[in-house]
Amino acid sequence: MAKIPFIVSARAGKLLGRENFSNPEGAIIELVKNSYDADAQNCVVIFNVPFKLEADDEGNENKVLLTHLANIFIIDNGEGMDDTIIKDFWMKIGTGNKESNSVTTKERVKTGAKGIGRFALDRLGYLAEMWTLPKAAKDNDGFKWKMDWNQFDESDKSISEIKADLDDCKVDFKKILTKEIGQDLGFLSGIFDTEASTGTILKISNLKDQWFDEEIGDVFKSLEALIPPKELEIPFEVVLHHLQEGNAYGTVDTAFFNDFDYKLTAKYDSKKLMVEFEITRNELDLEIVRRKFSSIYRNAKAPYNLQTLEEKSFQYSKPIDKLLKWDLDDKNKKLLKEVGSFNLTFYYLKFAVSRKEDYPFKSLNAKERKSVLDKFGGVKIYRDSFRVRPYGDPDNDWLKLGARVAQSPAGAGQRIGDWRVRPEQTAGIITISRNANPMLVDKSDRGSLQENDAYDTFRLIIIQVIHEFEVDRSKVLNVYYKYFDTQKKIQKEEEIMRRALVLADRIVLERQNTEEKIYGKEIKKLDLFAEAKLVEEKRAYQEAFIDTFKVIEDEQAERDNEEIVQVRGLASLGLIMSSFSHELKEVRNSGNEVKSLKKIYEKLTPKEKKLIEAYSDGNDIIQQLDENYEKIRHWVDYSLTAIKKDKRKRGKLNFSAYVGTLCTTWAKIFKSRDISLVLEDNTKGLNYSFRAFEMDMDTIFTNLINNSFDSFDALKKVQERKISIGLEIINDDIEITYSDNGKGLSEIFQEKEEIFLPFTTSKKDRKGNDIGTGLGMYLVKNVVDDNNGEISILSPPHGFAIKLSFPIRKN
């Protein structure tokens, strides 16, 4: 049997080359990358685009390009190529050279791997010429390569019939460029310092595109975004020169941020499964902090003390499972290792300083910052030092930072962990590599990364790293928020005192004037106790007015808080609906029994008394439906009761009565889940005063109970299920302890208090995405804070336990 080879047509080469580069801009970028892979320190892109001016019908002069005379040069001082490399690699389509030899002499990881980069020449023009001088060349002995790309349009030719010209020649870069360009080469000074410099000159002629100023400007902008940023400290400089517009361009600048509010660097080690952090704070004016606010740091601990603020930078490390809140099973370990190690440098630059509160922020130049962010903003990915598009483009919020802001629009200092950074105020550099991150692979069109499991995990890590910065900033500013809030209350108290004193003085003065008119000044002077009496009266009036004003303030505050309480209560109802869905599934699954019931009773007639067993089955089914009805009724009643109007009004709350009602309300659900409730109430009969919204208390206990349900469901063994609630009064606080003997707090929380942060949950899907809302314990903490209480997580030997305390007044 004969074996016959495949024959690749020239058209296939054309498809590989011309259609792989969707635009000429991308083709030039590819050739610049080749210069980088050749270990060049300098690369120069020269546009020679002659034109003439022609007047239109209205007398306006327009630029007409002489495209047949135009050409493009790409010059570098890299290693150059000898004839063996040209024949075996440059002329071989799809060579694996860069895969097998992926690191250059200067230890750069090569950017290309598919072996089709030279087809970028075909995309730009019909004729390509190359002069190259390799390492160790003697007496400028180099090579000239010439290619007519029109050959690929001959459909009857196979790829093996396509030929290029290769000749030995003397390569003197200055002479060649002077001859080819015919202009002053001052802009090339320093690139080729000696006659024996190595490197390559590419010339593309018979251009396929018209290069107006706008298109050349787009190339310059793309080079700014794509070449290695200065932060990477790679010695590779690119210059773009337009022969007809000598002053238009020049050295390509890259991003470098020295004016920022925050800088975070993170290094993820996929072998150790660890993230090393360094945070640099540059937002606060430390002179103002020391002068006006040093007292608020008196008891602060690192890294939130004054000393760390003055040092500006601090480092710490965090296991990746603690960062992501993942259980580190074998599947997750495999995912986290497949992502590979990478580095992130992240910047936060706000546009303006808010003076709503007198935070000690540094002054800033908003116009200059916005200009820098417009040009270099966005979190960008660089693979082997070159940009991966479109990540970080102005319209590409690939991390969905904008959606996170919409989900949690709180101010930075209002609550710890609430604040989310806006995408337009960020810049970032993520560095990945073909060698270190093999699973982060390009799509076939080189437009972006394939969205596989490794990419999803990579993206999750980036978001959580950014969240470390968000939490840190909210913690730094929270002390100021609390300070200003306290100052507001003090000022309000002082204002109430002042107003009350003014009114008391006015009333007493009016009484004095009235008495003088009635009794006369002489009689008034005879009263030896008059002055003391007036002081006492004034004090009594003042205290009365103070109480009145405070009542008015409290009523206004209650009206302001009612909407917050309703929203919080409705949010809690949303959380418990996940439990409701569990009950509905039971009802749905047992609903099919109705059909069985119907079939059974269709067989029955009044005379068929022997079918006792059939009657028994029917009764069992009816009983089951009745039990399901009870469950539905409980949840409907609970939902309606939770939003009753009287629960949305602040009033005197008796915890003993409230918890008793709570136990009755949940009794049937506890029974259906085999949960026993133990109540230890040491407050019965004690007289105290505590004003609160009953809906707020529902928020606390609904979320705690719901978490206990999840904890019991996660148990991998059969055991007694128990929830305990304890009430007692200690000094001037009522203390509530809540505990269960379920699975307990997940080990993924490095610090227990992390459970109070918004959108923080241990419930994940198979890809590590949050499936819990992460709002339950956050809402609980909100309620406790708003009622001037304290909350602390206890450390029981088994299960979960928490203690709440609220200030009360004893009667």
Short mmCIF file of C-alpha atoms in Angstrom, two decimals, residues 392-649:
data_model
loop_
_atom_site.label_atom_id
_atom_site.label_comp_id
_atom_site.label_asym_id
_atom_site.label_seq_id
_atom_site.Cartn_x
_atom_site.Cartn_y
_atom_site.Cartn_z
CA GLY A 392 -7.28 46.72 31.20
CA ASP A 393 -8.52 48.60 28.14
CA PRO A 394 -10.81 51.56 29.02
CA ASP A 395 -13.97 49.64 28.14
CA ASN A 396 -12.80 46.28 29.49
CA ASP A 397 -13.65 45.87 33.18
CA TRP A 398 -12.68 42.19 33.12
CA LEU A 399 -12.60 41.97 36.93
CA LYS A 400 -16.16 43.39 37.17
CA LEU A 401 -15.01 46.06 39.64
CA GLY A 402 -17.86 48.34 38.54
CA ALA A 403 -20.46 45.70 39.38
CA ARG A 404 -18.88 45.25 42.82
CA VAL A 405 -19.23 49.01 43.47
CA ALA A 406 -22.91 48.88 42.51
CA GLN A 407 -23.41 45.96 44.88
CA SER A 408 -21.73 47.74 47.81
CA PRO A 409 -21.71 51.55 47.34
CA ALA A 410 -20.71 52.44 50.93
CA GLY A 411 -18.11 55.09 51.73
CA ALA A 412 -14.56 53.95 52.50
CA GLY A 413 -14.60 54.61 56.25
CA GLN A 414 -18.25 53.97 57.00
CA ARG A 415 -17.96 50.28 57.80
CA ILE A 416 -14.94 48.02 57.63
CA GLY A 417 -14.94 45.90 54.48
CA ASP A 418 -17.93 47.59 52.78
CA TRP A 419 -16.07 49.87 50.40
CA ARG A 420 -15.31 48.80 46.82
CA VAL A 421 -12.79 50.49 44.53
CA ARG A 422 -14.02 52.02 41.27
CA PRO A 423 -12.41 50.64 38.08
CA GLU A 424 -11.66 54.09 36.67
CA GLN A 425 -9.46 54.87 39.71
CA THR A 426 -7.21 51.83 39.37
CA ALA A 427 -4.11 50.76 37.52
CA GLY A 428 -2.37 47.44 37.71
CA ILE A 429 0.27 45.21 36.21
CA ILE A 430 -0.12 41.43 36.37
CA THR A 431 2.87 39.46 35.11
CA ILE A 432 2.41 35.91 33.87
CA SER A 433 4.63 33.67 31.79
CA ARG A 434 4.34 30.87 29.25
CA ASN A 435 6.61 28.78 31.45
CA ALA A 436 5.08 29.51 34.87
CA ASN A 437 1.43 29.71 33.73
CA PRO A 438 0.99 27.14 30.95
CA MET A 439 -2.76 26.80 31.58
CA LEU A 440 -3.34 30.52 30.95
CA VAL A 441 -3.30 30.17 27.17
CA ASP A 442 -4.25 32.51 24.34
CA LYS A 443 -7.38 32.09 22.29
CA SER A 444 -6.68 31.12 18.71
CA ASP A 445 -7.01 34.74 17.53
CA ARG A 446 -4.51 35.96 20.18
CA GLY A 447 -7.22 38.34 21.36
CA SER A 448 -7.44 37.23 24.98
CA LEU A 449 -7.02 34.25 27.29
CA GLN A 450 -9.09 31.08 27.10
CA GLU A 451 -11.68 31.17 29.89
CA ASN A 452 -10.93 27.76 31.38
CA ASP A 453 -10.85 26.68 35.05
CA ALA A 454 -7.32 28.05 35.48
CA TYR A 455 -8.43 31.46 34.17
CA ASP A 456 -11.48 31.51 36.48
CA THR A 457 -9.30 30.71 39.50
CA PHE A 458 -6.69 33.27 38.40
CA ARG A 459 -9.38 35.94 38.20
CA LEU A 460 -10.76 35.02 41.66
CA ILE A 461 -7.30 35.37 43.19
CA ILE A 462 -6.83 38.81 41.62
CA ILE A 463 -10.19 40.04 42.97
CA GLN A 464 -9.43 38.80 46.49
CA VAL A 465 -5.96 40.39 46.38
CA ILE A 466 -7.58 43.72 45.49
CA HIS A 467 -10.06 43.18 48.32
CA GLU A 468 -7.12 43.04 50.76
CA PHE A 469 -6.42 46.66 49.78
CA GLU A 470 -10.10 47.59 50.09
CA VAL A 471 -10.31 46.19 53.61
CA ASP A 472 -7.06 47.89 54.63
CA ARG A 473 -8.22 51.30 53.39
CA SER A 474 -11.59 50.94 55.10
CA LYS A 475 -9.84 50.04 58.38
CA VAL A 476 -7.49 53.02 58.11
CA LEU A 477 -10.35 55.47 57.45
CA ASN A 478 -12.86 53.87 59.84
CA VAL A 479 -11.14 55.38 62.90
CA TYR A 480 -11.66 58.84 61.37
CA TYR A 481 -15.28 58.09 60.56
CA LYS A 482 -15.88 57.08 64.18
CA TYR A 483 -13.95 60.12 65.44
CA PHE A 484 -16.02 62.53 63.32
CA ASP A 485 -19.23 60.72 64.31
CA THR A 486 -18.33 61.15 67.99
CA GLN A 487 -17.51 64.82 67.41
CA LYS A 488 -20.89 65.29 65.75
CA LYS A 489 -22.65 63.81 68.77
CA ILE A 490 -20.63 66.01 71.14
CA GLN A 491 -21.44 69.09 69.06
CA LYS A 492 -25.10 68.10 69.00
CA GLU A 493 -25.09 67.69 72.80
CA GLU A 494 -23.39 71.07 73.18
CA GLU A 495 -25.91 72.67 70.84
CA ILE A 496 -28.79 71.18 72.82
CA MET A 497 -27.25 72.47 76.05
CA ARG A 498 -26.77 75.93 74.53
CA ARG A 499 -30.32 76.13 73.19
CA ALA A 500 -31.76 74.90 76.49
CA LEU A 501 -29.73 77.47 78.46
CA VAL A 502 -30.80 80.31 76.17
CA LEU A 503 -34.49 79.38 76.60
CA ALA A 504 -34.12 78.94 80.37
CA ASP A 505 -32.42 82.37 80.67
CA ARG A 506 -35.15 83.97 78.59
CA ILE A 507 -37.98 82.49 80.69
CA VAL A 508 -36.34 83.39 84.01
CA LEU A 509 -35.57 86.91 82.78
CA GLU A 510 -39.18 87.37 81.69
CA ARG A 511 -40.37 86.18 85.11
CA GLN A 512 -38.02 88.64 86.80
CA ASN A 513 -39.34 91.50 84.71
CA THR A 514 -42.93 90.47 85.47
CA GLU A 515 -42.30 90.26 89.22
CA GLU A 516 -40.61 93.68 89.27
CA LYS A 517 -43.58 95.20 87.55
CA ILE A 518 -45.96 93.64 90.05
CA TYR A 519 -44.03 93.94 93.32
CA GLY A 520 -41.53 96.65 92.58
CA LYS A 521 -37.75 96.51 92.71
CA GLU A 522 -37.58 97.24 96.48
CA ILE A 523 -39.70 94.22 97.40
CA LYS A 524 -37.67 92.04 95.09
CA LYS A 525 -34.43 93.06 96.81
CA LEU A 526 -35.84 92.09 100.23
CA ASP A 527 -35.98 88.41 99.10
CA LEU A 528 -32.65 87.05 100.38
CA PHE A 529 -33.22 83.74 98.58
CA ALA A 530 -34.13 85.27 95.21
CA GLU A 531 -30.79 84.66 93.54
CA ALA A 532 -30.53 81.04 94.68
CA LYS A 533 -34.12 80.48 93.65
CA LEU A 534 -33.50 81.89 90.18
CA VAL A 535 -30.46 79.63 89.70
CA GLU A 536 -32.49 76.59 90.73
CA GLU A 537 -35.37 77.53 88.46
CA LYS A 538 -32.98 78.13 85.58
CA ARG A 539 -31.43 74.68 86.12
CA ALA A 540 -34.86 73.03 86.20
CA TYR A 541 -35.93 74.76 82.99
CA GLN A 542 -32.66 73.87 81.31
CA GLU A 543 -32.95 70.16 82.19
CA ALA A 544 -36.54 70.10 80.98
CA PHE A 545 -35.60 71.63 77.65
CA ILE A 546 -32.63 69.28 77.27
CA ASP A 547 -34.95 66.28 77.74
CA THR A 548 -37.42 67.75 75.24
CA PHE A 549 -34.79 68.42 72.60
CA LYS A 550 -33.34 64.92 73.03
CA VAL A 551 -36.77 63.38 72.54
CA ILE A 552 -37.18 65.40 69.34
CA GLU A 553 -33.72 64.30 68.14
CA ASP A 554 -34.48 60.66 68.98
CA GLU A 555 -37.77 60.78 67.10
CA GLN A 556 -36.02 62.23 64.06
CA ALA A 557 -33.31 59.59 64.28
CA GLU A 558 -35.98 56.88 64.49
CA ARG A 559 -37.65 58.22 61.35
CA ASP A 560 -34.25 58.19 59.61
CA ASN A 561 -33.53 54.65 60.82
CA GLU A 562 -36.90 53.14 59.91
CA GLU A 563 -35.98 52.78 56.24
CA ILE A 564 -32.59 51.24 57.14
CA VAL A 565 -34.27 48.76 59.46
CA GLN A 566 -36.81 47.78 56.82
CA VAL A 567 -34.10 47.24 54.20
CA ARG A 568 -32.07 45.19 56.67
CA GLY A 569 -35.11 43.13 57.61
CA LEU A 570 -36.00 42.48 53.98
CA ALA A 571 -32.39 41.47 53.29
CA SER A 572 -32.64 38.94 56.11
CA LEU A 573 -35.89 37.60 54.67
CA GLY A 574 -34.06 37.11 51.41
CA LEU A 575 -31.42 35.05 53.19
CA ILE A 576 -33.88 32.74 54.92
CA MET A 577 -35.65 32.02 51.64
CA SER A 578 -32.76 29.62 50.91
CA SER A 579 -34.06 27.58 53.85
CA PHE A 580 -37.61 27.97 52.53
CA SER A 581 -36.52 26.46 49.21
CA HIS A 582 -35.43 23.31 51.08
CA GLU A 583 -38.96 22.87 52.43
CA LEU A 584 -40.50 23.57 49.02
CA LYS A 585 -38.40 20.81 47.46
CA GLU A 586 -39.88 18.35 49.94
CA VAL A 587 -43.36 19.49 49.03
CA ARG A 588 -42.57 19.24 45.33
CA ASN A 589 -41.18 15.70 45.65
CA SER A 590 -44.14 14.46 47.65
CA GLY A 591 -46.64 16.15 45.32
CA ASN A 592 -46.51 13.14 42.99
CA GLU A 593 -48.21 11.12 45.72
CA VAL A 594 -51.44 12.94 44.95
CA LYS A 595 -51.64 10.93 41.72
CA SER A 596 -51.19 7.73 43.69
CA LEU A 597 -53.93 8.84 46.05
CA LYS A 598 -56.27 9.44 43.14
CA LYS A 599 -55.57 6.02 41.58
CA ILE A 600 -56.17 4.25 44.89
CA TYR A 601 -59.49 5.89 45.56
CA GLU A 602 -60.67 5.37 41.96
CA LYS A 603 -60.58 1.67 42.70
CA LEU A 604 -62.73 2.00 45.83
CA THR A 605 -66.51 1.67 46.04
CA PRO A 606 -68.70 1.75 49.16
CA LYS A 607 -68.99 -2.09 49.07
CA GLU A 608 -65.20 -2.80 48.84
CA LYS A 609 -64.56 -2.90 52.58
CA LYS A 610 -61.68 -5.38 52.22
CA LEU A 611 -59.38 -2.74 50.79
CA ILE A 612 -58.28 -1.61 54.25
CA GLU A 613 -54.61 -1.43 53.24
CA ALA A 614 -55.47 0.88 50.35
CA TYR A 615 -57.37 3.12 52.76
CA SER A 616 -54.32 3.11 55.05
CA ASP A 617 -52.02 4.18 52.21
CA GLY A 618 -54.37 7.02 51.36
CA ASN A 619 -54.49 8.17 54.93
CA ASP A 620 -50.67 8.17 55.10
CA ILE A 621 -50.48 10.31 51.99
CA ILE A 622 -53.07 12.72 53.31
CA GLN A 623 -51.11 12.95 56.58
CA GLN A 624 -47.92 13.75 54.65
CA LEU A 625 -49.67 16.46 52.66
CA ASP A 626 -51.02 17.89 55.87
CA GLU A 627 -47.53 18.07 57.38
CA ASN A 628 -46.24 19.83 54.29
CA TYR A 629 -49.10 22.27 54.53
CA GLU A 630 -48.05 23.04 58.10
CA LYS A 631 -44.53 23.82 56.92
CA ILE A 632 -45.83 26.16 54.23
CA ARG A 633 -48.17 27.83 56.67
CA HIS A 634 -45.31 28.37 59.12
CA TRP A 635 -43.10 30.05 56.53
CA VAL A 636 -45.89 32.26 55.18
CA ASP A 637 -46.89 33.28 58.71
CA TYR A 638 -43.26 33.95 59.61
CA SER A 639 -42.63 36.04 56.50
CA LEU A 640 -45.74 38.14 57.06
CA THR A 641 -45.06 38.53 60.77
CA ALA A 642 -41.46 39.62 60.17
CA ILE A 643 -42.54 42.77 58.30
CA LYS A 644 -45.46 43.79 60.53
CA LYS A 645 -45.61 47.54 61.06
CA ASP A 646 -45.16 47.34 64.85
CA LYS A 647 -41.83 45.55 64.33
CA ARG A 648 -40.60 48.55 62.34
CA LYS A 649 -41.12 50.97 65.24
#
